[in-house]
Tab-separated table of C-alpha atoms and ligand atoms in Angstrom:
chain	number	residue	atom	x	y	z
A	26	MET	CA	17.204	-2.378	-27.757
A	27	TRP	CA	18.643	-4.955	-25.273
A	28	ILE	CA	15.701	-7.196	-26.527
A	29	SER	CA	17.666	-6.744	-29.867
A	30	ILE	CA	20.853	-8.019	-28.566
A	31	PHE	CA	19.551	-10.740	-26.574
A	32	LEU	CA	18.183	-11.762	-29.824
A	33	ARG	CA	21.626	-11.641	-31.817
A	34	PHE	CA	23.124	-13.619	-29.518
A	35	ALA	CA	20.740	-16.278	-28.536
A	36	GLY	CA	22.911	-18.252	-31.393
A	37	GLU	CA	26.052	-17.697	-29.811
A	38	ALA	CA	24.906	-18.721	-25.935
A	39	LYS	CA	22.518	-20.959	-26.994
A	40	ALA	CA	26.290	-22.574	-28.864
A	41	MET	CA	28.126	-21.327	-25.571
A	42	SER	CA	25.166	-23.532	-23.787
A	43	VAL	CA	26.424	-26.214	-25.377
A	44	PHE	CA	30.060	-26.082	-24.522
A	45	CYS	CA	29.298	-26.003	-20.955
A	46	ALA	CA	26.607	-29.475	-21.276
A	47	ASN	CA	29.676	-31.413	-22.733
A	48	ARG	CA	31.664	-29.786	-19.852
A	49	ALA	CA	29.095	-30.708	-16.811
A	50	ASN	CA	29.503	-33.019	-14.242
A	51	ALA	CA	27.464	-32.962	-11.571
A	52	PHE	CA	25.771	-29.686	-12.431
A	53	SER	CA	24.689	-32.029	-15.899
A	54	ARG	CA	20.933	-31.779	-15.347
A	55	THR	CA	21.488	-27.638	-14.589
A	56	SER	CA	24.052	-27.032	-16.503
A	57	SER	CA	22.315	-28.395	-20.308
A	58	SER	CA	19.349	-26.308	-19.440
A	59	SER	CA	17.216	-23.529	-19.789
A	60	ILE	CA	18.534	-21.427	-16.420
A	61	LEU	CA	21.736	-22.118	-17.992
A	62	GLN	CA	20.591	-20.486	-21.579
A	63	LEU	CA	19.290	-17.399	-20.178
A	64	TYR	CA	22.263	-16.950	-17.673
A	65	THR	CA	24.919	-17.327	-20.254
A	66	SER	CA	23.279	-15.396	-22.939
A	67	SER	CA	23.634	-12.841	-20.169
A	68	LEU	CA	25.977	-12.682	-19.608
A	69	THR	CA	27.407	-13.275	-23.123
A	70	LEU	CA	26.404	-9.404	-23.187
A	71	ASN	CA	27.630	-8.226	-20.418
A	72	ARG	CA	30.458	-8.978	-21.506
A	73	ARG	CA	30.403	-7.010	-24.778
A	74	CYS	CA	29.303	-3.715	-22.695
A	75	ARG	CA	32.481	-4.188	-20.495
A	76	GLY	CA	33.814	-0.756	-20.226
A	77	ARG	CA	31.004	0.958	-21.094
A	78	SER	CA	29.171	2.661	-18.729
A	79	ARG	CA	26.566	2.195	-17.193
A	80	SER	CA	24.778	5.522	-17.593
A	81	ARG	CA	25.228	5.431	-21.755
A	82	VAL	CA	24.123	1.621	-21.989
A	83	LYS	CA	21.049	1.036	-19.600
A	84	MET	CA	21.061	-2.017	-18.560
A	85	SER	CA	17.861	-3.766	-17.876
A	86	TYR	CA	16.865	-5.817	-14.171
A	87	GLU	CA	16.743	-9.226	-17.193
A	88	GLN	CA	19.603	-8.857	-17.498
A	89	ASP	CA	20.445	-8.928	-13.156
A	90	LEU	CA	18.525	-11.681	-12.867
A	91	ALA	CA	20.326	-13.774	-15.398
A	92	ILE	CA	22.826	-12.806	-13.389
A	93	ALA	CA	21.588	-12.933	-9.773
A	94	ILE	CA	19.825	-16.822	-10.960
A	95	LYS	CA	23.243	-18.268	-12.200
A	96	ALA	CA	24.533	-16.849	-8.345
A	97	VAL	CA	22.332	-18.595	-6.531
A	98	SER	CA	22.223	-21.824	-8.294
A	99	LEU	CA	26.236	-22.256	-7.717
A	100	ALA	CA	26.104	-20.719	-4.251
A	101	ALA	CA	22.433	-24.019	-3.687
A	102	ARG	CA	24.400	-26.890	-5.425
A	103	LEU	CA	27.927	-25.690	-2.763
A	104	CYS	CA	25.594	-25.244	0.818
A	105	GLN	CA	24.006	-28.857	-0.585
A	106	GLY	CA	27.366	-30.538	-0.483
A	107	VAL	CA	27.920	-29.589	3.110
A	108	GLN	CA	24.334	-30.088	3.867
A	109	ARG	CA	24.646	-33.774	2.364
A	110	SER	CA	27.611	-34.988	4.029
A	111	LEU	CA	27.065	-33.428	7.199
A	112	LEU	CA	23.116	-34.845	7.568
A	113	GLN	CA	25.927	-37.901	6.733
A	114	SER	CA	27.860	-37.447	9.731
A	115	ASP	CA	27.657	-38.909	13.259
A	116	THR	CA	25.916	-36.951	15.883
A	117	GLN	CA	28.687	-35.447	17.133
A	118	SER	CA	29.509	-33.615	14.206
A	119	LYS	CA	25.732	-32.300	14.483
A	120	MET	CA	26.791	-30.883	17.250
A	121	ASP	CA	29.769	-29.025	15.900
A	122	ASN	CA	28.268	-25.076	13.674
A	123	SER	CA	31.445	-25.471	11.241
A	124	PRO	CA	29.408	-27.626	8.433
A	125	VAL	CA	27.083	-23.938	7.994
A	126	THR	CA	30.190	-21.729	8.686
A	127	VAL	CA	31.528	-23.091	5.866
A	128	ALA	CA	28.233	-23.520	3.839
A	129	ASP	CA	27.650	-19.629	4.456
A	130	TYR	CA	30.693	-18.195	3.737
A	131	GLY	CA	31.149	-20.317	0.921
A	132	SER	CA	27.511	-19.863	-0.317
A	133	GLN	CA	28.931	-15.320	0.235
A	134	ALA	CA	32.508	-16.210	-2.151
A	135	VAL	CA	31.038	-17.796	-5.039
A	136	ILE	CA	27.852	-14.816	-5.279
A	137	SER	CA	30.281	-12.047	-4.528
A	138	PHE	CA	32.763	-13.716	-7.510
A	139	VAL	CA	30.223	-14.615	-9.747
A	140	LEU	CA	28.074	-10.683	-9.280
A	141	GLU	CA	31.805	-9.459	-9.127
A	142	ARG	CA	32.118	-10.996	-12.748
A	143	GLU	CA	29.808	-10.360	-14.347
A	144	LEU	CA	28.638	-6.874	-13.551
A	145	PRO	CA	30.036	-4.165	-15.607
A	146	PRO	CA	33.138	-2.442	-13.944
A	147	GLY	CA	33.301	-0.583	-10.239
A	148	SER	CA	29.190	-0.742	-10.435
A	149	PHE	CA	29.282	-3.641	-7.850
A	150	SER	CA	27.937	-2.248	-3.154
A	151	MET	CA	26.314	-5.647	-1.972
A	152	VAL	CA	24.962	-5.717	1.794
A	153	ALA	CA	25.873	-9.307	3.361
A	154	GLU	CA	24.992	-10.637	6.110
A	155	GLU	CA	28.582	-11.994	6.675
A	156	ASP	CA	32.541	-11.129	7.323
A	157	SER	CA	35.725	-12.464	7.177
A	158	GLY	CA	36.836	-10.678	10.473
A	159	ASP	CA	36.505	-14.337	12.395
A	160	LEU	CA	38.253	-16.846	9.255
A	161	ARG	CA	41.058	-14.240	9.677
A	162	LYS	CA	41.704	-15.423	12.690
A	163	THR	CA	44.814	-17.872	13.446
A	164	ASP	CA	42.953	-20.629	14.251
A	165	ALA	CA	40.930	-21.195	11.848
A	166	HIS	CA	42.885	-20.660	9.269
A	167	ASP	CA	41.999	-24.792	8.514
A	168	VAL	CA	38.150	-23.329	8.036
A	169	ALA	CA	39.644	-21.002	5.623
A	170	GLN	CA	40.852	-23.674	3.228
A	171	ARG	CA	37.756	-25.698	3.284
A	172	ILE	CA	36.162	-22.313	2.373
A	173	THR	CA	38.293	-22.099	-0.416
A	174	GLU	CA	38.772	-25.789	-1.620
A	175	LEU	CA	34.739	-25.980	-2.123
A	176	VAL	CA	34.074	-21.945	-3.947
A	177	ASN	CA	37.002	-23.509	-6.240
A	178	GLN	CA	35.029	-27.014	-6.543
A	179	THR	CA	31.959	-24.788	-7.243
A	180	ILE	CA	32.840	-23.126	-10.358
A	181	SER	CA	35.707	-24.998	-11.666
A	182	LEU	CA	32.923	-28.282	-11.774
A	183	ASP	CA	30.152	-24.884	-13.182
A	184	GLY	CA	33.092	-24.883	-16.689
A	185	THR	CA	32.212	-21.628	-17.355
A	186	TYR	CA	35.246	-19.567	-15.678
A	187	ASN	CA	38.235	-20.147	-17.037
A	188	ILE	CA	40.447	-19.172	-13.926
A	189	SER	CA	43.020	-20.651	-12.103
A	190	PRO	CA	41.845	-21.928	-8.363
A	191	LEU	CA	41.485	-18.956	-6.507
A	192	THR	CA	43.367	-18.325	-3.117
A	193	ILE	CA	42.166	-17.816	0.311
A	194	ASP	CA	43.001	-14.424	-0.026
A	195	ASP	CA	40.762	-14.438	-3.193
A	196	ILE	CA	38.039	-15.492	-0.987
A	197	LEU	CA	38.121	-13.204	2.062
A	198	GLU	CA	37.864	-10.808	-0.099
A	199	ALA	CA	35.411	-11.185	-2.217
A	200	ILE	CA	33.139	-12.458	1.494
A	201	ASP	CA	34.434	-8.678	2.723
A	202	LYS	CA	32.612	-7.019	-0.681
A	203	GLY	CA	30.046	-7.632	1.386
A	204	LYS	CA	30.111	-4.714	3.683
A	205	SER	CA	28.285	-1.642	2.140
A	206	GLU	CA	26.309	0.026	4.126
A	207	GLY	CA	23.681	0.452	1.316
A	208	GLY	CA	20.971	3.222	1.474
A	209	PRO	CA	18.704	5.182	-0.744
A	210	HIS	CA	21.397	5.825	-3.166
A	211	GLY	CA	22.595	3.755	-5.893
A	212	ARG	CA	21.949	0.227	-6.548
A	213	HIS	CA	22.977	-2.465	-3.929
A	214	TRP	CA	23.911	-6.237	-4.201
A	215	VAL	CA	21.655	-7.715	-0.511
A	216	LEU	CA	22.690	-11.198	0.459
A	217	ASP	CA	21.685	-13.587	3.241
A	218	PRO	CA	24.077	-16.125	2.162
A	219	ILE	CA	22.170	-19.224	3.709
A	220	ASP	CA	19.011	-17.995	5.860
A	221	GLY	CA	17.599	-19.826	8.316
A	222	THR	CA	21.100	-21.309	9.526
A	223	LYS	CA	18.686	-23.359	12.219
A	224	GLY	CA	17.074	-25.094	8.903
A	225	PHE	CA	20.454	-25.708	7.285
A	226	LEU	CA	21.733	-28.094	10.274
A	227	ARG	CA	18.725	-29.568	10.834
A	228	GLY	CA	18.558	-31.021	7.039
A	229	ASP	CA	15.060	-28.462	6.647
A	230	GLN	CA	14.705	-25.371	5.305
A	231	TYR	CA	17.175	-23.091	4.273
A	232	ALA	CA	17.335	-20.322	1.524
A	233	ILE	CA	19.482	-18.522	-0.291
A	234	ALA	CA	18.614	-15.242	-1.161
A	235	LEU	CA	19.782	-12.201	-2.647
A	236	GLY	CA	17.648	-8.757	-3.828
A	237	LEU	CA	18.618	-5.786	-5.272
A	238	LEU	CA	17.911	-2.403	-4.383
A	239	ASP	CA	18.625	0.174	-6.417
A	240	GLU	CA	17.407	3.567	-4.869
A	241	GLY	CA	16.593	2.715	-1.953
A	242	LYS	CA	14.043	0.088	-3.161
A	243	VAL	CA	13.774	-3.876	-4.136
A	244	VAL	CA	13.388	-4.142	-7.749
A	245	LEU	CA	15.130	-7.989	-8.082
A	246	GLY	CA	14.744	-10.691	-5.613
A	247	VAL	CA	16.062	-14.526	-6.372
A	248	VAL	CA	15.438	-17.112	-3.422
A	249	GLY	CA	17.014	-20.309	-4.408
A	250	CYS	CA	15.547	-23.016	-1.787
A	251	PRO	CA	17.198	-26.178	-1.858
A	252	ASN	CA	14.979	-27.816	-0.246
A	253	LEU	CA	11.897	-26.641	-1.127
A	254	PRO	CA	10.297	-29.059	-2.752
A	255	CYS	CA	8.425	-27.923	-6.783
A	256	THR	CA	4.950	-28.681	-5.137
A	257	SER	CA	3.512	-27.091	-2.999
A	258	VAL	CA	3.980	-27.763	0.612
A	259	SER	CA	0.072	-27.802	1.790
A	260	THR	CA	-0.956	-30.926	0.447
A	261	SER	CA	-0.149	-34.009	2.067
A	262	VAL	CA	1.908	-36.212	-0.934
A	263	LYS	CA	5.360	-36.281	-0.773
A	264	PRO	CA	7.710	-34.699	-2.913
A	265	SER	CA	9.824	-37.433	-5.022
A	266	ILE	CA	13.214	-36.387	-4.141
A	267	ASP	CA	14.106	-35.511	-8.378
A	268	GLN	CA	10.971	-32.353	-7.248
A	269	ILE	CA	12.712	-30.893	-4.489
A	270	GLY	CA	14.895	-28.006	-4.164
A	271	CYS	CA	13.421	-24.568	-6.240
A	272	ILE	CA	14.436	-21.084	-7.007
A	273	PHE	CA	12.014	-18.342	-7.453
A	274	SER	CA	12.509	-15.451	-9.416
A	275	ALA	CA	11.015	-11.519	-9.698
A	276	THR	CA	11.501	-8.685	-11.120
A	277	LYS	CA	9.600	-5.615	-10.114
A	278	GLY	CA	7.201	-5.400	-12.525
A	279	ALA	CA	7.466	-8.690	-14.460
A	280	GLY	CA	5.849	-10.613	-12.252
A	281	THR	CA	7.218	-13.825	-9.906
A	282	SER	CA	8.889	-17.472	-11.097
A	283	MET	CA	9.952	-20.778	-9.982
A	284	GLN	CA	11.759	-23.497	-11.973
A	285	SER	CA	13.527	-26.192	-10.736
A	286	LEU	CA	16.832	-26.085	-9.403
A	287	ASP	CA	18.002	-29.308	-11.341
A	288	GLY	CA	17.094	-27.429	-14.786
A	289	SER	CA	13.604	-30.370	-14.894
A	290	ILE	CA	10.822	-27.404	-14.443
A	291	GLN	CA	11.030	-24.872	-16.817
A	292	PRO	CA	10.361	-20.440	-14.556
A	293	LYS	CA	6.291	-20.333	-15.379
A	294	ARG	CA	4.708	-17.352	-13.538
A	295	VAL	CA	3.693	-17.490	-10.869
A	296	TYR	CA	0.164	-16.631	-7.890
A	297	VAL	CA	0.082	-15.373	-4.052
A	298	SER	CA	-3.743	-17.218	-3.101
A	299	ALA	CA	-6.824	-15.700	-3.306
A	300	VAL	CA	-8.256	-16.901	-0.656
A	301	GLU	CA	-10.652	-14.315	0.597
A	302	ASN	CA	-12.023	-16.588	3.918
A	303	PRO	CA	-9.626	-17.035	6.470
A	304	GLU	CA	-11.793	-20.173	7.517
A	305	GLU	CA	-9.984	-21.130	3.516
A	306	ALA	CA	-6.384	-19.695	5.051
A	307	SER	CA	-3.306	-21.185	5.832
A	308	PHE	CA	-0.930	-19.461	7.313
A	309	PHE	CA	3.026	-19.372	7.278
A	310	GLU	CA	5.355	-19.147	10.335
A	311	SER	CA	9.008	-19.075	11.761
A	312	TYR	CA	9.676	-23.173	12.794
A	313	GLU	CA	12.126	-21.850	16.059
A	314	GLN	CA	9.689	-19.477	18.716
A	315	LYS	CA	12.508	-17.677	19.592
A	316	HIS	CA	12.283	-15.903	15.890
A	317	SER	CA	8.175	-15.202	15.934
A	318	ARG	CA	5.805	-14.725	19.011
A	319	HIS	CA	3.790	-18.538	18.037
A	320	ASP	CA	1.334	-17.872	20.560
A	321	LEU	CA	1.110	-14.411	18.838
A	322	SER	CA	-0.037	-15.790	15.813
A	323	ALA	CA	-2.310	-18.490	17.225
A	324	ALA	CA	-4.522	-16.025	18.504
A	325	ILE	CA	-4.371	-14.236	15.208
A	326	ALA	CA	-5.420	-16.860	12.796
A	327	LYS	CA	-8.410	-17.276	16.161
A	328	ILE	CA	-9.510	-13.940	14.874
A	329	LEU	CA	-9.549	-14.396	11.990
A	330	GLY	CA	-11.334	-17.528	11.948
A	331	VAL	CA	-8.558	-19.336	10.296
A	332	LYS	CA	-9.274	-23.451	11.267
A	333	ALA	CA	-4.822	-25.153	9.606
A	334	PRO	CA	-3.253	-24.729	11.848
A	335	PRO	CA	0.500	-23.303	11.249
A	336	VAL	CA	2.641	-24.195	8.471
A	337	ARG	CA	6.548	-23.582	10.228
A	338	LEU	CA	9.355	-23.344	7.876
A	339	ASP	CA	12.357	-22.223	8.182
A	340	SER	CA	13.345	-18.713	6.542
A	341	GLN	CA	12.612	-17.033	2.976
A	342	ALA	CA	11.704	-20.856	2.676
A	343	LYS	CA	7.877	-18.787	3.995
A	344	TYR	CA	7.845	-16.235	1.145
A	345	GLY	CA	8.431	-18.581	-1.867
A	346	ALA	CA	5.726	-21.100	-0.706
A	347	MET	CA	3.128	-18.035	0.470
A	348	ALA	CA	4.002	-16.593	-3.621
A	349	ARG	CA	3.000	-19.266	-5.450
A	350	GLY	CA	0.187	-19.950	-3.025
A	351	ASP	CA	0.600	-22.805	-0.332
A	352	GLY	CA	-0.502	-20.716	1.816
A	353	ALA	CA	-2.521	-17.643	1.620
A	354	ILE	CA	-1.044	-15.665	5.433
A	355	TYR	CA	2.662	-15.395	6.476
A	356	LEU	CA	2.915	-13.643	9.920
A	357	ARG	CA	6.438	-12.681	12.111
A	358	PHE	CA	6.309	-11.371	15.321
A	359	PRO	CA	9.913	-11.569	17.236
A	360	HIS	CA	10.425	-11.072	20.031
A	361	PRO	CA	10.849	-7.242	21.787
A	362	GLY	CA	14.426	-5.496	21.108
A	363	TYR	CA	15.384	-7.821	17.414
A	364	ARG	CA	15.910	-5.116	15.282
A	365	GLU	CA	15.530	-7.412	11.306
A	366	LYS	CA	17.821	-7.064	8.806
A	367	ILE	CA	17.896	-6.157	5.239
A	368	TRP	CA	18.863	-9.575	4.129
A	369	ASP	CA	16.454	-11.457	5.968
A	370	HIS	CA	13.051	-9.549	3.764
A	371	ALA	CA	14.387	-8.178	0.272
A	372	ALA	CA	14.812	-10.908	-2.019
A	373	GLY	CA	11.473	-12.959	0.177
A	374	CYS	CA	9.366	-10.174	-0.082
A	375	ILE	CA	9.810	-9.335	-3.867
A	376	VAL	CA	8.926	-11.951	-4.409
A	377	VAL	CA	6.122	-11.923	-3.096
A	378	GLN	CA	5.155	-8.485	-4.008
A	379	GLU	CA	5.567	-9.353	-7.578
A	380	ALA	CA	3.443	-12.880	-7.320
A	381	GLY	CA	0.422	-10.456	-6.461
A	382	GLY	CA	0.818	-10.308	-2.462
A	383	VAL	CA	0.911	-7.497	0.665
A	384	VAL	CA	3.883	-7.254	2.784
A	385	VAL	CA	3.351	-4.812	5.964
A	386	ASP	CA	4.639	-4.804	8.906
A	387	ALA	CA	2.189	-4.782	11.804
A	388	ALA	CA	0.906	-1.500	11.087
A	389	GLY	CA	0.379	-1.520	7.670
A	390	GLU	CA	2.975	0.346	7.167
A	391	PRO	CA	5.387	-0.773	3.693
A	392	LEU	CA	9.065	-1.839	4.295
A	393	ASP	CA	11.587	1.094	3.120
A	394	PHE	CA	14.943	-1.068	2.866
A	395	SER	CA	17.173	2.390	2.470
A	396	LYS	CA	17.847	3.288	5.778
A	397	GLY	CA	20.991	0.543	6.394
A	398	ARG	CA	22.130	-2.775	7.032
A	399	TYR	CA	18.171	-2.740	9.385
A	400	LEU	CA	14.919	-2.498	8.392
A	401	ASP	CA	13.421	-0.742	10.944
A	402	VAL	CA	9.332	-2.304	11.236
A	403	GLU	CA	6.709	-1.625	13.808
A	404	LYS	CA	6.336	-5.174	15.890
A	405	GLY	CA	6.152	-7.585	13.005
A	406	ILE	CA	5.711	-8.239	9.582
A	407	ILE	CA	2.945	-9.855	8.252
A	408	SER	CA	1.873	-10.502	4.498
A	409	THR	CA	-1.511	-11.813	2.049
A	410	ASN	CA	-2.876	-11.013	-0.833
A	411	PRO	CA	-5.016	-6.792	-0.853
A	412	LYS	CA	-8.419	-8.778	-0.460
A	413	LEU	CA	-7.437	-10.768	3.087
A	414	MET	CA	-4.957	-7.879	3.773
A	415	PRO	CA	-8.344	-5.429	5.596
A	416	SER	CA	-9.084	-8.723	7.870
A	417	LEU	CA	-5.684	-9.097	8.672
A	418	LEU	CA	-4.456	-5.528	9.786
A	419	ASP	CA	-7.902	-5.803	12.363
A	420	ALA	CA	-6.657	-9.011	13.455
A	421	VAL	CA	-3.155	-8.279	14.106
A	422	LYS	CA	-3.795	-4.528	15.496
A	423	THR	CA	-7.241	-6.713	18.230
A	424	ALA	CA	-4.092	-9.441	19.766
A	425	THR	CA	-1.410	-6.638	19.788
A	426	GLU	CA	-3.627	-3.917	21.819
B	511	AMP	P1	13.333	-17.912	9.825
B	511	AMP	O1	13.964	-18.993	9.735
B	511	AMP	O2	12.094	-16.926	9.116
B	511	AMP	O3	12.969	-17.790	11.500
B	511	AMP	O4	14.688	-16.547	10.046
B	511	AMP	C1	15.884	-17.386	10.273
B	511	AMP	C2	16.486	-16.094	10.009
B	511	AMP	O5	16.037	-15.575	11.185
B	511	AMP	C3	17.671	-15.890	10.953
B	511	AMP	O6	17.911	-15.691	8.733
B	511	AMP	C4	18.573	-14.408	11.707
B	511	AMP	O7	19.107	-13.814	10.270
B	511	AMP	C5	17.071	-13.816	12.190
B	511	AMP	N1	16.493	-14.113	13.492
B	511	AMP	C6	17.829	-14.574	14.270
B	511	AMP	N2	17.606	-14.259	16.033
B	511	AMP	C7	15.839	-14.101	15.601
B	511	AMP	C8	15.740	-13.472	16.103
B	511	AMP	N3	15.470	-13.712	18.063
B	511	AMP	N4	14.225	-13.582	16.220
B	511	AMP	C9	14.289	-13.213	15.145
B	511	AMP	N5	14.871	-13.354	13.691
B	511	AMP	C10	16.209	-14.085	14.630
B	512	MG	MG1	18.951	-14.618	7.695
């Protein structure tokens, strides 16, 4: 049924995208792209369904995906702008954490705004990393003001929404929509507005990661990677500037696709590496030694016979790079006492699974996202293709015994 409605309104959606393209400025390449056509057609459709309950109109994840891609794309633009000015600023302001604070909250506010506006009324629940507590303190007024300006600028440049500027209170309210506890029932969006803040500050990798839980299972994931080349990170060929910035997206049972953030590369299916011989495999791990034990990864790689040095990347960009086969293995071993959060893995996990990969904890058990905001995993998280997984699990067991 949805396909026929989708096709029926395709013409209208196209007209809308032309309208938006005419209004485009800094986002002109994205706005005239297929991303916009995809999400505009979906949004047109969604508005027609407002007021009807989800039980009467069965929503497909395809429509949620279009909305999620739009939300993540806008947040990515906001973050890119902040990171650009951060990298151009002097050393003193680079030591200051405020740029990442502004981008983090701004990204969460934009995504919350888009989701709430585009989803059917009353259906929106979100588990997100940030809340407005610190921003409501009197000394944070200037930061809150800056975030509000950035969010308004991002929404206005996009041109899709004809609204009066949001106030600081609107922004704080939007951020606080992320306070849901998630759990095993219903639908909950799961958001890390900037995953890899250390990478963001360094000018390296970071990701905007948005997932959707339905009855405790991850059914959709979008990982926006503004600094990840659209080409493989495993080659030594330096990508040109216009090949940087991509989005990975997946829905349950429909595979994983990658497209460029600027719309110059259309969505294309991606697949994990098919490498079966560990000697030919390379592995990903956190850039930050504090986030994942490099010594343990090195021991596991040695047992497996991996010859290549580790590829260290910040954030869920690692899951994206895994999903398109840049490397065959991902190893994550936080130091004892650290509790993983669902927003650090939900979107990345489905992006790898739908590309044919397996993501489990160090004991080989699937990750359980239905337990609330935390993800209780045994010792660590590992990922590879199904053929390599048995030997990887053996190597993990030997190294951790
Ligand atoms: P990565 O860039 O893959 O190392 O992961 C970044 C994420 O690790 C951040 O978004 C944090 O949520 C999370 N993180 C923060 N502190 C730690 C820690 N001590 N151990 C493991 N992960 C952490
Ligand atoms: Mg994170």
